[in-house]
Amino acid sequence: MSCVLHVQQEESQMKRKEGSSLAYCIDDTPPWYLNVVLGFQHYLTMFGSTLAIPFVLAKPMCYDQNPLATSEIIGTIFFVSGVCTLLQTIFGNRLPIVQGGTFSFLTPTIAILSLPRWTCPSASPTGLNNFTTIASFVNNTTASPIDYTDIWKPRMREIQGAIMVAALFQIVIGFSGLVGFLLRFIGPLTIAPTVTLVGLSLFQAAAYFSGIHWGISAMTMVVITIFSQYLKQVKVPLPAYSRQRGMHLTRFPLFRLFPILLGVVFAWIICATVTAAGGFTDNKNSTQYRARTDARIFVLTEAEWFRFPYPGQWGRPTVSAAGVFGMLAGVLASMIESIGDYYACARLSGAPPPPKHAINRGIGMEGIGCLLAGAWGSGNGTTSYSENIGAIGITKVGSRRVVQYGAVIMMFLGILGKFGALFTTIPDPIVGGVFMVMFGMITAVGISNLQFVDLNSSRNLFILGFSLVFGMALPYWLSQEQNKNVIQTGEPEIDQIITVLLRTNMLVGGIAGFVLDNTIPGSREERGMVVWNSEMTEVGHRAHVYDLPFGLKKLSFYNFAKYVPFLPYYGNEETPAVELREAKKKPSGFPATL
């Protein structure tokens, strides 16, 4: 048996082992109609977090009184997210991982816009939240002599320039192989706290959205839990058609594949019913007002039917040193978070751990995504979405093709303004309930990396416990009002960079785990590095799910590929390039993918 066929058998065995509970593994291609519905479910999963970003930026960027600008920025950020997701799944790390806006960029963005030159005019109403301010503007209940049509655009251009220059740094870090070089020192005790803190650090967002109306949020959680756990084996009879049998009934695992979508729709219908019956308050200053399905109806009213976002649509971006240095902190935090997301996504989608070249390429492609997001003017960068990784764990659908369909849906709905605006009416408590389930899955995936580690070792327990607690404690302390300006180096830009980095939970916990795991004495078996590295080298190096598409895999059979950090290299002594090229012509049994 040739070496290549042996490798293919190993991959098939690994797919069965990792994906035994999956409905679709990473290389599987579901029917087109399932791709559409499952892709739309990914769109709904990332919708809440993505939608939150333009609303958070509305006040500091001074478009809180311009609902048309709000709707255009919403469309832009969804369109760019679709473009970046396609690039990542086709040319990047090729994992089924959604790219979208990141909260890591919000802190430096708000810090930049807090400078005196970017302060909003004093005539802007105060004491109102963004939703109330925009709604009152739409209803002509707030009069202001200031024209808010274009006042926000210079601020947007400043953020655009900062993001684009900072993105160049991420591109260099990724494609130069620096990230892959550091991976030889990264093991389970680094990845576990990093991924776990991704889920734990997001609990505030889940609690905030859920706290608007805990009854609706709890109902959403219960429904998703019932669908995804208790009814996952139930197959619903649905009509189907085939040439052999004609019209007939078929058994379809509806609850297993669409628990999030079904849960959101069910809770949305309940909220619409309660809203129509007057069960929710109509006081716009009350937090429970956002449990109504008509709380954001003004976005639907003001949105255009069709609008195609394009680079430079707000004007030529501007660049300042303070903006670039501040945004660099967001880029670094986003990179650390993404590395943990790659491992979590690979585990949930039935893929082997990502090899170094895939991680290098993924980080580099995220840098390109940030560059595009800055050029288009979304007001934000791009990163891997933890929520959608959690959705893979809930739905058991890890297909790359599903996420690619979801990316096309994001782009289409980013252009179709009215349809995208329709989903702004999803009440916040429903989003909170979805977050509770998703973030819990991500936290559990991080903990699952400890299966490689000796948990009877007091050394390992110390590293894990300290990394988790320190990763939560230090950012929490820095977020307190009395400690926000505690870091004083004499250089505001440096203060901002350090503050943003130290307020990022997964960065603090990941670095703590990395340093302690590589400095405290311990055997490789005790640290879990033997099994971990075995999976990464024996499986990850040969995992063809990470190969480039469209015939570009041929580059990996030439000797120069060993010097390119973002390409796999197969032309080694163990498996000559000629033999691999010949074996490559034989059917491998894997479905064709992009």
Coordinates of C-alpha atoms in Angstrom, one line a residue:
M1 CA 0.0 0.0 0.0
S2 CA 1.4 3.4 -0.9
C3 CA 2.1 6.0 1.8
V4 CA -0.5 8.3 0.4
L5 CA -3.3 5.7 0.6
H6 CA -2.1 5.0 4.1
V7 CA -2.5 8.7 4.9
Q8 CA -5.9 8.7 3.5
Q9 CA -7.0 5.8 5.6
E10 CA -5.6 7.6 8.7
E11 CA -7.7 10.7 7.8
S12 CA -10.8 8.6 7.3
Q13 CA -10.4 7.0 10.7
M14 CA -9.8 10.4 12.3
K15 CA -12.9 11.8 10.6
R16 CA -14.9 8.9 12.0
K17 CA -13.4 9.3 15.4
E18 CA -13.8 13.1 15.7
G19 CA -17.0 13.4 13.9
S20 CA -18.9 10.3 15.0
S21 CA -21.6 12.4 16.6
L22 CA -21.7 15.0 13.7
A23 CA -24.5 15.1 11.2
Y24 CA -22.0 16.6 8.7
C25 CA -18.2 16.8 9.0
I26 CA -16.0 19.6 7.7
D27 CA -15.6 18.2 4.2
D28 CA -19.2 17.0 3.8
T29 CA -21.6 18.8 1.5
P30 CA -25.3 18.7 2.5
P31 CA -28.0 19.2 -0.1
W32 CA -28.3 22.8 -1.3
Y33 CA -31.6 23.4 0.5
L34 CA -30.1 22.4 3.8
N35 CA -27.1 24.5 3.1
V36 CA -29.4 27.5 2.6
V37 CA -31.3 27.0 5.8
L38 CA -28.2 26.0 7.9
G39 CA -26.3 29.0 6.5
F40 CA -29.1 31.3 7.4
Q41 CA -29.0 29.9 10.9
H42 CA -25.3 30.9 11.1
Y43 CA -26.4 34.4 9.9
L44 CA -28.9 34.5 12.8
T45 CA -26.3 33.3 15.3
M46 CA -23.9 36.1 14.4
F47 CA -26.6 38.7 13.9
G48 CA -26.9 39.8 17.5
S49 CA -23.2 40.5 18.1
T50 CA -22.7 42.1 14.7
L51 CA -25.8 44.3 15.1
A52 CA -24.6 45.5 18.5
I53 CA -21.4 47.0 17.2
P54 CA -23.0 49.8 15.1
F55 CA -25.3 50.7 17.9
V56 CA -22.5 50.8 20.4
L57 CA -20.5 53.1 18.1
A58 CA -23.6 55.3 17.3
K59 CA -23.1 57.8 20.2
P60 CA -19.3 58.3 20.1
M61 CA -19.3 58.5 16.3
C62 CA -22.2 61.0 16.3
Y63 CA -24.6 59.1 14.0
D64 CA -27.1 58.3 16.8
Q65 CA -29.5 60.8 15.4
N66 CA -29.2 59.6 11.8
P67 CA -31.1 56.4 11.4
L68 CA -30.3 56.2 7.7
A69 CA -26.6 56.2 8.5
T70 CA -27.2 53.5 11.1
S71 CA -28.9 51.2 8.6
E72 CA -26.2 51.8 6.0
I73 CA -23.4 50.9 8.4
I74 CA -25.4 47.8 9.5
G75 CA -25.6 46.7 5.8
T76 CA -21.9 47.4 5.3
I77 CA -20.7 45.4 8.3
F78 CA -22.8 42.4 7.3
F79 CA -21.6 42.6 3.7
V80 CA -17.9 42.8 4.7
S81 CA -18.5 39.9 7.2
G82 CA -19.7 37.7 4.3
V83 CA -16.7 38.7 2.1
C84 CA -14.2 37.9 4.9
T85 CA -15.9 34.6 5.7
L86 CA -15.6 33.5 2.1
L87 CA -12.0 34.4 2.0
Q88 CA -11.2 32.6 5.2
T89 CA -13.1 29.4 4.3
I90 CA -11.6 29.2 0.8
F91 CA -8.1 30.6 1.1
G92 CA -7.5 31.0 4.8
N93 CA -7.5 28.3 7.4
R94 CA -10.4 26.6 5.6
L95 CA -12.3 25.9 8.8
P96 CA -16.0 26.4 8.9
I97 CA -15.6 29.6 10.9
V98 CA -17.6 32.8 10.5
Q99 CA -15.8 36.1 10.3
G100 CA -17.4 39.2 11.7
G101 CA -17.0 42.4 13.7
T102 CA -15.1 42.2 17.0
F103 CA -15.6 43.8 20.4
S104 CA -11.8 43.9 20.7
F105 CA -11.8 47.0 18.5
L106 CA -14.5 48.9 20.4
T107 CA -12.4 50.0 23.3
P108 CA -9.6 51.6 21.2
T109 CA -12.3 53.0 18.9
I110 CA -14.1 54.7 21.7
A111 CA -10.8 55.9 23.2
I112 CA -9.8 57.5 19.9
L113 CA -13.2 59.2 19.5
S114 CA -13.0 60.5 23.0
L115 CA -10.2 62.9 22.0
P116 CA -11.3 66.6 22.1
R117 CA -11.2 67.0 18.3
W118 CA -13.8 64.2 17.8
T119 CA -16.2 65.2 20.6
C120 CA -19.8 65.3 19.3
P121 CA -21.6 68.7 19.2
S122 CA -23.1 69.8 22.5
A123 CA -26.5 70.0 20.9
S124 CA -26.6 66.3 20.7
P125 CA -29.2 65.1 23.2
T126 CA -27.9 63.6 26.4
G127 CA -29.3 61.1 28.9
L128 CA -30.9 58.9 26.2
N129 CA -29.8 55.6 24.9
N130 CA -29.1 55.1 21.2
F131 CA -32.4 53.4 20.5
T132 CA -34.5 56.1 22.1
T133 CA -32.5 58.9 20.5
I134 CA -32.9 57.5 17.0
A135 CA -36.5 56.7 17.4
S136 CA -37.3 60.2 18.7
F137 CA -35.5 61.6 15.7
V138 CA -37.5 59.5 13.3
N139 CA -40.7 60.6 15.0
N140 CA -39.6 64.3 14.9
T141 CA -39.9 64.6 18.6
T142 CA -36.3 66.0 19.0
A143 CA -35.4 69.2 17.3
S144 CA -31.8 70.2 16.7
P145 CA -30.3 73.0 14.6
I146 CA -27.3 70.8 13.8
D147 CA -27.2 68.9 10.5
Y148 CA -26.3 65.3 11.5
T149 CA -26.2 64.0 7.9
D150 CA -22.5 64.0 7.4
I151 CA -21.1 65.0 10.8
W152 CA -20.1 61.4 11.6
K153 CA -18.1 60.7 8.4
P154 CA -14.8 62.4 9.4
R155 CA -14.9 60.2 12.6
M156 CA -15.5 57.1 10.5
R157 CA -12.7 57.9 8.2
E158 CA -10.3 58.3 11.2
I159 CA -11.3 54.9 12.5
Q160 CA -11.0 53.4 8.9
G161 CA -7.4 54.6 8.6
A162 CA -6.4 53.3 12.0
I163 CA -7.9 49.8 11.3
M164 CA -6.2 49.6 7.8
V165 CA -2.7 50.4 9.1
A166 CA -3.1 48.1 12.1
A167 CA -4.3 45.3 9.8
L168 CA -1.0 45.4 7.9
F169 CA 0.7 44.4 11.2
Q170 CA -1.6 41.3 11.5
I171 CA -0.9 40.4 7.8
V172 CA 2.8 40.4 8.4
I173 CA 2.5 38.4 11.7
G174 CA 0.4 35.8 10.0
F175 CA 2.1 35.2 6.6
S176 CA 5.6 35.5 8.0
G177 CA 5.1 32.4 10.2
L178 CA 5.7 34.1 13.5
V179 CA 2.5 32.7 14.9
G180 CA 3.3 29.2 13.8
F181 CA 6.7 29.4 15.3
L182 CA 5.3 30.1 18.7
L183 CA 2.9 27.1 18.4
R184 CA 5.7 24.7 19.3
F185 CA 5.6 26.1 22.8
I186 CA 1.8 26.1 23.0
G187 CA 0.1 23.1 24.5
P188 CA -3.3 22.2 26.1
L189 CA -2.5 24.2 29.3
T190 CA -2.3 27.3 27.1
I191 CA -5.2 26.6 24.8
A192 CA -7.6 25.4 27.5
P193 CA -7.7 28.6 29.5
T194 CA -7.6 30.8 26.4
V195 CA -10.7 29.1 24.8
T196 CA -12.5 28.7 28.1
L197 CA -12.1 32.4 28.9
V198 CA -13.5 33.2 25.5
G199 CA -16.8 31.8 26.7
L200 CA -16.5 33.0 30.3
S201 CA -15.6 36.6 29.4
L202 CA -18.7 36.9 27.2
F203 CA -21.1 36.1 30.0
Q204 CA -21.6 39.8 30.6
A205 CA -23.0 40.3 27.1
A206 CA -25.3 37.3 27.6
A207 CA -26.4 38.5 31.0
Y208 CA -27.0 42.0 29.7
F209 CA -29.2 40.9 26.8
S210 CA -31.0 38.3 28.9
G211 CA -31.6 40.7 31.8
I212 CA -33.8 42.9 29.6
H213 CA -36.5 40.3 30.2
W214 CA -35.4 37.1 31.9
G215 CA -38.7 35.4 31.1
I216 CA -38.3 35.6 27.4
S217 CA -34.6 34.8 27.6
A218 CA -35.3 31.7 29.8
M219 CA -38.0 30.5 27.4
T220 CA -35.5 30.8 24.5
M221 CA -32.9 28.8 26.4
V222 CA -35.4 26.1 27.4
V223 CA -36.7 25.8 23.8
I224 CA -33.2 25.5 22.3
T225 CA -32.2 23.0 25.0
I226 CA -35.3 20.8 24.3
F227 CA -34.7 20.9 20.6
S228 CA -31.0 20.3 20.6
Q229 CA -30.7 17.8 23.5
Y230 CA -34.1 16.1 24.2
L231 CA -35.5 15.9 20.7
K232 CA -32.3 15.5 18.7
Q233 CA -33.1 11.9 17.9
V234 CA -36.7 12.6 16.8
K235 CA -37.2 12.6 13.1
V236 CA -40.1 14.6 11.8
P237 CA -42.1 13.2 8.8
L238 CA -41.9 15.7 6.0
P239 CA -43.0 15.5 2.3
A240 CA -40.3 14.7 -0.2
Y241 CA -40.0 13.9 -3.9
S242 CA -37.7 11.6 -5.8
R243 CA -37.8 10.1 -9.3
Q244 CA -37.9 6.6 -8.0
R245 CA -40.6 7.0 -5.4
G246 CA -42.4 10.2 -6.4
M247 CA -44.0 12.2 -3.6
H248 CA -43.6 10.4 -0.3
L249 CA -43.0 11.1 3.4
T250 CA -39.5 11.0 4.7
R251 CA -38.1 11.2 8.2
F252 CA -35.9 14.3 8.8
P253 CA -33.9 15.2 11.9
L254 CA -35.4 18.7 12.0
F255 CA -34.6 19.5 15.7
R256 CA -31.1 18.2 15.5
L257 CA -30.1 20.4 12.6
F258 CA -32.1 23.6 13.3
P259 CA -32.4 24.0 17.1
I260 CA -31.2 27.7 17.1
L261 CA -33.3 28.8 14.2
L262 CA -36.4 27.0 15.5
G263 CA -35.8 28.4 19.0
V264 CA -35.4 32.0 17.7
V265 CA -38.5 31.8 15.5
F266 CA -40.6 30.3 18.3
A267 CA -39.5 32.9 20.8
W268 CA -39.9 35.7 18.2
I269 CA -43.6 34.6 17.6
I270 CA -44.3 34.7 21.3
C271 CA -42.8 38.2 21.7
A272 CA -44.8 39.4 18.7
T273 CA -48.0 38.0 20.3
V274 CA -47.2 39.6 23.7
T275 CA -46.3 42.9 22.0
A276 CA -49.6 43.0 20.1
A277 CA -51.5 42.2 23.3
G278 CA -49.8 45.1 25.1
G279 CA -48.0 42.8 27.5
F280 CA -44.7 44.7 27.2
T281 CA -44.2 48.3 28.3
D282 CA -44.3 51.1 25.7
N283 CA -42.1 53.3 27.8
K284 CA -39.0 53.8 25.6
N285 CA -36.8 54.7 28.7
S286 CA -37.5 51.2 30.2
T287 CA -35.0 48.4 29.5
Q288 CA -37.9 46.0 29.0
Y289 CA -39.0 48.1 26.0
R290 CA -36.4 46.2 23.9
A291 CA -38.4 43.0 24.5
R292 CA -40.9 44.4 22.0
T293 CA -40.7 43.3 18.4
D294 CA -41.4 46.9 17.3
A295 CA -38.6 48.5 19.4
R296 CA -36.4 48.9 16.3
I297 CA -39.1 49.3 13.7
F298 CA -37.6 52.7 12.7
V299 CA -34.6 50.9 11.1
L300 CA -36.9 48.9 8.9
T301 CA -38.7 52.2 7.9
E302 CA -35.6 54.1 7.0
A303 CA -33.6 51.3 5.3
E304 CA -33.3 51.3 1.5
W305 CA -34.4 48.3 -0.5
F306 CA -31.1 47.9 -2.2
R307 CA -27.7 49.5 -1.5
F308 CA -24.3 48.1 -2.6
P309 CA -21.5 49.0 -0.1
Y310 CA -18.2 49.9 -1.7
P311 CA -14.6 50.8 -0.5
G312 CA -14.3 54.5 0.4
Q313 CA -18.0 55.1 0.5
W314 CA -17.6 57.6 3.3
G315 CA -14.6 59.3 1.8
R316 CA -10.8 58.9 1.9
P317 CA -9.6 57.4 5.2
T318 CA -7.3 59.5 7.4
V319 CA -4.4 58.2 9.6
S320 CA -3.0 59.4 12.9
A321 CA -0.3 57.8 15.1
A322 CA -2.6 57.8 18.2
G323 CA -5.3 56.0 16.2
V324 CA -2.9 53.3 14.8
F325 CA -1.2 52.5 18.1
G326 CA -4.6 52.3 19.9
M327 CA -6.1 50.0 17.2
L328 CA -3.0 47.8 17.3
A329 CA -4.0 46.7 20.8
G330 CA -7.4 45.5 19.4
V331 CA -5.6 43.6 16.6
L332 CA -3.3 41.8 19.1
A333 CA -6.2 40.8 21.3
S334 CA -8.2 39.6 18.3
M335 CA -5.3 37.4 17.1
I336 CA -5.0 35.6 20.5
E337 CA -8.7 35.0 20.6
S338 CA -8.7 33.7 17.0
I339 CA -6.0 31.1 17.7
G340 CA -8.1 29.6 20.4
D341 CA -11.2 29.7 18.2
Y342 CA -9.4 27.7 15.5
Y343 CA -8.7 24.8 17.8
A344 CA -12.3 24.9 19.2
C345 CA -13.8 25.0 15.7
A346 CA -11.6 22.2 14.5
R347 CA -12.6 20.0 17.4
L348 CA -16.3 20.7 16.9
S349 CA -16.3 20.3 13.1
G350 CA -14.6 16.8 13.1
A351 CA -11.3 18.2 11.8
P352 CA -7.8 17.4 13.2
P353 CA -6.1 20.2 15.1
P354 CA -5.0 22.9 12.7
P355 CA -1.3 22.7 11.7
K356 CA 1.0 25.7 11.8
H357 CA 0.6 26.6 8.1
A358 CA -3.2 26.7 8.5
I359 CA -3.0 29.0 11.6
N360 CA -0.4 31.3 9.9
R361 CA -2.7 31.5 6.8
G362 CA -5.8 32.1 9.0
I363 CA -4.2 35.0 11.0
G364 CA -2.9 36.5 7.8
M365 CA -6.3 36.2 6.1
E366 CA -7.9 37.8 9.1
G367 CA -5.5 40.7 8.6
I368 CA -6.7 41.0 5.0
G369 CA -10.2 40.9 6.3
C370 CA -9.5 43.8 8.7
L371 CA -7.9 45.7 5.8
L372 CA -11.1 45.2 3.8
A373 CA -13.3 46.1 6.7
G374 CA -11.4 49.4 7.1
A375 CA -11.5 50.2 3.4
W376 CA -15.3 49.5 3.2
G377 CA -15.9 51.6 6.4
S378 CA -17.7 49.2 8.7
G379 CA -16.3 51.0 11.7
N380 CA -14.8 47.8 12.9
G381 CA -12.4 45.0 12.0
T382 CA -13.0 41.3 11.7
T383 CA -12.3 38.2 13.7
S384 CA -13.5 34.7 14.2
Y385 CA -16.9 34.4 15.8
S386 CA -17.1 32.3 18.9
E387 CA -20.9 32.2 18.8
N388 CA -20.9 30.4 15.5
I389 CA -18.4 27.9 16.7
G390 CA -20.8 27.2 19.6
A391 CA -23.6 26.8 17.0
I392 CA -21.6 23.9 15.4
G393 CA -21.5 22.2 18.7
I394 CA -25.2 22.6 19.2
T395 CA -26.4 21.6 15.7
K396 CA -23.7 19.0 15.0
V397 CA -23.2 20.5 11.5
G398 CA -19.5 21.2 10.9
S399 CA -19.6 21.5 7.1
R400 CA -17.5 24.1 5.5
R401 CA -19.9 24.5 2.7
V402 CA -22.7 25.5 5.1
V403 CA -20.7 28.4 6.4
Q404 CA -19.9 29.5 2.8
Y405 CA -23.6 29.5 2.0
G406 CA -24.0 31.6 5.2
A407 CA -21.4 34.0 3.9
V408 CA -23.3 34.5 0.6
I409 CA -26.5 35.1 2.6
M410 CA -24.6 37.8 4.7
M411 CA -23.5 39.5 1.5
F412 CA -26.9 39.4 -0.1
L413 CA -28.7 40.7 3.0
G414 CA -26.1 43.3 3.4
I415 CA -27.2 44.6 0.0
L416 CA -30.9 44.0 0.6
G417 CA -31.4 46.7 3.2
K418 CA -35.1 46.1 4.0
F419 CA -34.6 42.4 4.7
G420 CA -31.6 42.9 6.9
A421 CA -33.4 45.6 8.8
L422 CA -36.3 43.3 9.4
F423 CA -34.1 41.2 11.7
T424 CA -33.2 44.2 13.8
T425 CA -36.7 43.6 15.3
I426 CA -35.5 40.4 17.0
P427 CA -35.9 41.3 20.7
D428 CA -32.8 41.5 22.8
P429 CA -33.8 38.9 25.3
I430 CA -34.0 36.3 22.6
V431 CA -30.4 37.2 21.5
G432 CA -29.4 36.8 25.2
G433 CA -30.9 33.4 25.4
V434 CA -29.0 32.3 22.3
F435 CA -25.8 33.7 23.8
M436 CA -26.3 31.8 27.0
V437 CA -26.3 28.5 25.1
M438 CA -23.6 29.4 22.6
F439 CA -21.1 30.7 25.2
G440 CA -21.6 27.7 27.4
M441 CA -20.6 25.4 24.5
I442 CA -17.5 27.4 23.9
T443 CA -16.5 27.3 27.5
A444 CA -17.0 23.5 27.5
V445 CA -14.9 23.1 24.4
G446 CA -12.0 24.9 26.1
I447 CA -12.2 22.6 29.0
S448 CA -12.2 19.6 26.7
N449 CA -8.6 20.3 25.7
L450 CA -7.6 19.1 29.2
Q451 CA -8.2 15.5 28.1
F452 CA -4.6 15.4 27.0
V453 CA -3.3 16.6 30.4
D454 CA -2.6 14.7 33.6
L455 CA -5.2 16.2 35.9
N456 CA -3.8 14.3 38.9
S457 CA -0.7 16.6 38.7
S458 CA -0.7 19.5 41.2
R459 CA 1.5 21.4 38.7
N460 CA -1.2 21.3 36.0
L461 CA -4.0 22.1 38.4
F462 CA -2.1 25.1 39.6
I463 CA -1.4 26.4 36.1
L464 CA -5.0 25.9 35.0
G465 CA -6.6 27.4 38.1
F466 CA -4.3 30.4 38.3
S467 CA -4.7 31.1 34.5
L468 CA -8.5 31.1 34.7
V469 CA -8.8 33.2 37.9
F470 CA -6.1 35.7 36.9
G471 CA -7.6 35.9 33.4
M472 CA -10.9 37.0 34.9
A473 CA -9.6 39.1 37.9
L474 CA -7.1 41.5 36.3
P475 CA -9.4 42.6 33.4
Y476 CA -12.2 43.0 35.9
W477 CA -10.1 45.2 38.2
L478 CA -9.0 47.4 35.3
S479 CA -12.6 47.8 34.2
Q480 CA -13.6 49.4 37.5
E481 CA -14.2 53.1 37.2
Q482 CA -11.6 54.1 39.8
N483 CA -8.9 52.0 38.0
K484 CA -9.5 53.0 34.4
N485 CA -6.5 55.4 34.4
V486 CA -4.2 53.5 36.8
I487 CA -1.7 52.7 34.0
Q488 CA 0.4 55.9 33.6
T489 CA 3.6 55.5 31.5
G490 CA 3.8 59.1 30.4
E491 CA 2.7 58.2 26.9
P492 CA -1.0 58.1 26.3
E493 CA -0.7 55.8 23.3
I494 CA 1.3 53.3 25.3
D495 CA -1.1 53.5 28.2
Q496 CA -4.0 52.8 25.8
I497 CA -2.2 49.7 24.3
I498 CA -1.3 48.2 27.7
T499 CA -4.8 48.9 29.1
V500 CA -6.6 47.3 26.2
L501 CA -4.3 44.2 26.3
L502 CA -4.7 43.7 30.1
R503 CA -8.4 44.1 29.9
T504 CA -8.7 41.2 27.4
N505 CA -9.5 38.1 29.5
M506 CA -8.4 35.4 27.0
L507 CA -5.1 37.3 26.4
V508 CA -4.2 37.6 30.1
G509 CA -5.2 34.0 30.9
G510 CA -3.5 32.6 27.7
I511 CA -0.3 34.3 28.4
A512 CA -0.3 33.2 32.1
G513 CA -0.9 29.6 31.0
F514 CA 1.8 29.9 28.3
V515 CA 4.5 31.3 30.7
L516 CA 3.8 28.9 33.5
D517 CA 3.5 25.8 31.4
N518 CA 6.9 26.6 29.7
T519 CA 8.7 27.6 32.9
I520 CA 7.5 25.3 35.7
P521 CA 9.3 21.9 35.5
G522 CA 7.2 19.1 34.2
S523 CA 7.5 16.1 31.9
R524 CA 6.1 16.3 28.4
E525 CA 3.8 13.4 29.2
E526 CA 2.5 15.3 32.3
R527 CA 1.9 18.4 30.3
G528 CA 0.0 16.5 27.6
M529 CA 2.5 17.6 24.9
V530 CA 3.3 14.1 23.7
V531 CA -0.3 13.3 22.7
W532 CA -1.0 16.9 21.7
N533 CA 2.0 17.2 19.4
S534 CA 1.4 13.7 18.1
E535 CA -2.1 14.7 16.9
M536 CA -0.7 18.0 15.4
T537 CA 2.2 16.4 13.5
E538 CA 0.9 13.0 12.6
V539 CA -2.6 14.1 11.8
G540 CA -2.5 17.9 11.5
H541 CA 0.5 18.0 9.1
R542 CA -1.3 15.5 6.8
A543 CA -4.8 16.9 7.2
H544 CA -5.8 17.7 3.6
V545 CA -8.8 19.6 4.8
Y546 CA -6.4 22.5 5.3
D547 CA -4.9 22.4 1.8
L548 CA -5.5 25.2 -0.7
P549 CA -8.2 24.8 -3.3
F550 CA -8.4 25.2 -7.1
G551 CA -5.3 23.2 -7.8
L552 CA -3.1 25.4 -5.6
K553 CA -2.3 22.3 -3.6
K554 CA 0.3 21.4 -6.3
L555 CA 2.5 24.1 -4.8
S556 CA 2.9 21.9 -1.7
F557 CA 4.8 19.3 -3.8
Y558 CA 7.7 21.6 -4.7
N559 CA 10.7 22.1 -2.4
F560 CA 10.2 25.8 -2.1
A561 CA 7.0 25.1 -0.1
K562 CA 9.1 24.1 2.9
Y563 CA 10.3 27.7 3.2
V564 CA 6.8 29.2 2.9
P565 CA 5.3 29.3 6.4
F566 CA 1.7 29.4 5.2
L567 CA 1.9 26.4 2.8
P568 CA 2.0 22.7 3.7
Y569 CA 5.0 20.7 2.4
Y570 CA 4.5 17.1 1.1
G571 CA 7.6 16.6 -1.0
N572 CA 9.7 15.0 1.7
E573 CA 11.9 11.9 1.8
E574 CA 9.3 9.7 3.4
T575 CA 6.8 10.5 0.6
P576 CA 8.5 11.6 -2.6
A577 CA 6.7 14.4 -4.5
V578 CA 6.4 12.2 -7.6
E579 CA 4.6 9.4 -5.7
L580 CA 2.3 12.0 -4.1
R581 CA 1.4 13.5 -7.4
E582 CA 0.6 10.1 -8.9
A583 CA -1.5 9.1 -5.9
K584 CA -3.2 12.4 -5.9
K585 CA -4.8 11.4 -9.2
K586 CA -6.5 8.4 -7.5
P587 CA -10.0 9.0 -5.9
S588 CA -9.6 9.7 -2.2
G589 CA -13.2 9.2 -1.1
F590 CA -13.5 12.8 0.1
P591 CA -16.2 15.0 -1.3
A592 CA -15.1 17.8 -3.5
T593 CA -15.1 21.2 -1.7
L594 CA -14.1 24.7 -2.6

